[in-house]
Amino acid sequence: KGWDGYLVYSPDVHEIRGYNRLTKFADSELMVYLQDDDLGARNLDWLSKAKLLFDSFPDMALLGGFRGRMDFGTTMDSRKHLIQGPKFGVPSDNPRCCYKIPWKDPKTGIPLMFVYKVNMGPMMARRSLFMKLGMYHPGFSCPGDPGIGFDFEFSIRTWKAGYRVGLTPSEF
């Protein structure tokens, strides 16, 4: 019916610092990170599905709900210094993007795959592990500037620490 939460206004500290501050303030174990230009989900089933996936995989620290990628292969993008691996998640007009998530969690039947890195918006994190891993790295932007790449960096750091990064459709 109603909404039980807080709306916090702050000066233009940008998303990285805002997400980190709000996570410190929160008392929920599962955090959802959205951006102001994310189009709303058609329904809120994705929240309960995300919780089921986190319950199913206790070592999953991060779950993307939009797109993710697997950076393997031989095609190198010399402009970005990235290997152009396949992208999965929400389709786009670009024919190279994106493949449908090909697997489902056997316990829940919810589409899920583990990916190298996920894109922001929405992203969900297990708060205890997010804090343990040091939160989003503030060095990816000065206050007020875009934080391009912080989502990929946190994904990679999550894997390096021995936790999983998942991708599931959130219908955003």
mmCIF file of C-alpha atoms in Angstrom, residues 52-169:
data_model
loop_
_atom_site.group_PDB
_atom_site.id
_atom_site.type_symbol
_atom_site.label_atom_id
_atom_site.label_comp_id
_atom_site.label_asym_id
_atom_site.label_seq_id
_atom_site.Cartn_x
_atom_site.Cartn_y
_atom_site.Cartn_z
ATOM 1 C CA LEU A 52 15.119 -15.642 -3.703
ATOM 2 C CA LEU A 53 18.306 -15.628 -5.801
ATOM 3 C CA PHE A 54 20.352 -14.150 -2.955
ATOM 4 C CA ASP A 55 18.898 -16.824 -0.648
ATOM 5 C CA SER A 56 19.768 -19.501 -3.207
ATOM 6 C CA PHE A 57 23.394 -18.331 -3.542
ATOM 7 C CA PRO A 58 24.836 -17.166 -0.198
ATOM 8 C CA ASP A 59 28.165 -16.389 -1.894
ATOM 9 C CA MET A 60 26.556 -13.987 -4.395
ATOM 10 C CA ALA A 61 27.436 -10.439 -3.340
ATOM 11 C CA LEU A 62 26.138 -8.505 -6.353
ATOM 12 C CA LEU A 63 23.201 -8.979 -8.715
ATOM 13 C CA GLY A 64 22.643 -6.895 -11.829
ATOM 14 C CA GLY A 65 19.176 -6.430 -13.250
ATOM 15 C CA PHE A 66 19.988 -4.808 -16.588
ATOM 16 C CA ARG A 67 23.044 -5.979 -18.504
ATOM 17 C CA GLY A 68 26.234 -7.867 -17.924
ATOM 18 C CA ARG A 69 29.153 -9.046 -19.975
ATOM 19 C CA MET A 70 31.631 -11.809 -20.330
ATOM 20 C CA ASP A 71 34.950 -10.419 -21.536
ATOM 21 C CA PHE A 72 36.578 -13.303 -23.313
ATOM 22 C CA GLY A 73 37.524 -13.833 -26.908
ATOM 23 C CA THR A 74 40.006 -12.399 -29.357
ATOM 24 C CA THR A 75 38.364 -9.208 -30.658
ATOM 25 C CA MET A 76 40.023 -6.202 -29.029
ATOM 26 C CA ASP A 77 38.456 -2.731 -29.045
ATOM 27 C CA SER A 78 41.605 -0.609 -29.335
ATOM 28 C CA ARG A 79 39.703 2.611 -28.480
ATOM 29 C CA LYS A 80 38.561 1.298 -25.103
ATOM 30 C CA HIS A 81 41.303 -1.281 -24.547
ATOM 31 C CA LEU A 82 38.663 -3.955 -23.919
ATOM 32 C CA ILE A 83 38.140 -7.431 -25.241
ATOM 33 C CA GLN A 84 34.701 -7.418 -26.841
ATOM 34 C CA GLY A 85 33.023 -10.348 -25.143
ATOM 35 C CA PRO A 86 29.322 -11.101 -25.391
ATOM 36 C CA LYS A 87 26.784 -8.948 -23.561
ATOM 37 C CA PHE A 88 23.690 -10.388 -21.919
ATOM 38 C CA GLY A 89 20.472 -8.857 -20.614
ATOM 39 C CA VAL A 90 18.024 -6.300 -21.922
ATOM 40 C CA PRO A 91 18.097 -6.130 -25.757
ATOM 41 C CA SER A 92 18.970 -2.946 -27.600
ATOM 42 C CA ASP A 93 18.951 -1.647 -31.181
ATOM 43 C CA ASN A 94 22.593 -2.714 -31.494
ATOM 44 C CA PRO A 95 22.691 -6.174 -33.107
ATOM 45 C CA ARG A 96 25.714 -7.104 -30.916
ATOM 46 C CA CYS A 97 23.708 -6.464 -27.762
ATOM 47 C CA CYS A 98 22.377 -8.350 -26.000
ATOM 48 C CA TYR A 99 21.891 -12.070 -25.650
ATOM 49 C CA LYS A 100 19.069 -13.472 -23.565
ATOM 50 C CA ILE A 101 20.159 -15.009 -20.266
ATOM 51 C CA PRO A 102 20.424 -18.684 -21.244
ATOM 52 C CA TRP A 103 20.189 -20.344 -17.821
ATOM 53 C CA LYS A 104 17.891 -20.531 -14.818
ATOM 54 C CA ASP A 105 18.648 -21.095 -11.172
ATOM 55 C CA PRO A 106 17.725 -24.771 -10.642
ATOM 56 C CA LYS A 107 16.262 -24.076 -7.180
ATOM 57 C CA THR A 108 13.968 -21.177 -8.106
ATOM 58 C CA GLY A 109 13.539 -21.418 -11.884
ATOM 59 C CA ILE A 110 14.436 -17.707 -12.152
ATOM 60 C CA PRO A 111 16.659 -16.675 -15.094
ATOM 61 C CA LEU A 112 20.190 -16.194 -13.782
ATOM 62 C CA MET A 113 23.726 -16.323 -15.000
ATOM 63 C CA PHE A 114 27.015 -15.439 -13.403
ATOM 64 C CA VAL A 115 28.876 -12.792 -15.366
ATOM 65 C CA TYR A 116 32.255 -11.111 -15.234
ATOM 66 C CA LYS A 117 30.743 -7.680 -14.663
ATOM 67 C CA VAL A 118 27.327 -6.028 -14.474
ATOM 68 C CA ASN A 119 26.052 -2.583 -15.427
ATOM 69 C CA MET A 120 24.515 -0.202 -12.945
ATOM 70 C CA GLY A 121 20.820 0.282 -12.817
ATOM 71 C CA PRO A 122 19.419 -1.609 -11.131
ATOM 72 C CA MET A 123 22.028 -3.402 -9.091
ATOM 73 C CA MET A 124 21.421 -5.218 -5.843
ATOM 74 C CA ALA A 125 24.052 -6.026 -3.255
ATOM 75 C CA ARG A 126 24.293 -7.965 -0.058
ATOM 76 C CA ARG A 127 24.992 -5.085 2.354
ATOM 77 C CA SER A 128 27.352 -6.993 4.656
ATOM 78 C CA LEU A 129 29.563 -8.039 1.742
ATOM 79 C CA PHE A 130 29.320 -4.621 0.078
ATOM 80 C CA MET A 131 30.680 -3.056 3.271
ATOM 81 C CA LYS A 132 33.311 -5.798 3.685
ATOM 82 C CA LEU A 133 34.541 -5.231 0.117
ATOM 83 C CA GLY A 134 34.970 -1.498 0.752
ATOM 84 C CA MET A 135 31.871 -0.202 -1.067
ATOM 85 C CA TYR A 136 32.093 1.568 -4.450
ATOM 86 C CA HIS A 137 35.492 3.115 -5.042
ATOM 87 C CA PRO A 138 35.172 6.925 -4.823
ATOM 88 C CA GLY A 139 38.225 7.410 -7.049
ATOM 89 C CA PHE A 140 36.097 6.828 -10.138
ATOM 90 C CA SER A 141 34.822 10.397 -10.020
ATOM 91 C CA CYS A 142 35.225 13.730 -8.344
ATOM 92 C CA PRO A 143 32.105 14.984 -6.550
ATOM 93 C CA GLY A 144 29.593 16.062 -9.183
ATOM 94 C CA ASP A 145 31.262 14.202 -12.067
ATOM 95 C CA PRO A 146 30.078 10.991 -13.743
ATOM 96 C CA GLY A 147 31.292 7.784 -12.115
ATOM 97 C CA ILE A 148 31.816 5.795 -15.293
ATOM 98 C CA GLY A 149 33.222 2.334 -14.590
ATOM 99 C CA PHE A 150 32.550 2.012 -10.862
ATOM 100 C CA ASP A 151 30.029 -0.773 -11.527
ATOM 101 C CA PHE A 152 32.538 -2.810 -13.534
ATOM 102 C CA GLU A 153 35.312 -2.206 -11.001
ATOM 103 C CA PHE A 154 33.129 -3.373 -8.113
ATOM 104 C CA SER A 155 32.082 -6.461 -10.098
ATOM 105 C CA ILE A 156 35.693 -7.427 -10.718
ATOM 106 C CA ARG A 157 36.656 -6.746 -7.096
ATOM 107 C CA THR A 158 33.742 -8.942 -5.978
ATOM 108 C CA TRP A 159 35.021 -11.893 -8.004
ATOM 109 C CA LYS A 160 38.587 -11.293 -6.823
ATOM 110 C CA ALA A 161 37.410 -11.508 -3.205
ATOM 111 C CA GLY A 162 35.797 -14.908 -3.889
ATOM 112 C CA TYR A 163 32.149 -13.885 -4.262
ATOM 113 C CA ARG A 164 29.798 -14.193 -7.242
ATOM 114 C CA VAL A 165 28.252 -11.584 -9.509
ATOM 115 C CA GLY A 166 24.897 -12.535 -11.014
ATOM 116 C CA LEU A 167 22.643 -11.176 -13.721
ATOM 117 C CA THR A 168 18.859 -11.565 -13.845
ATOM 118 C CA PRO A 169 16.179 -9.663 -15.766
#
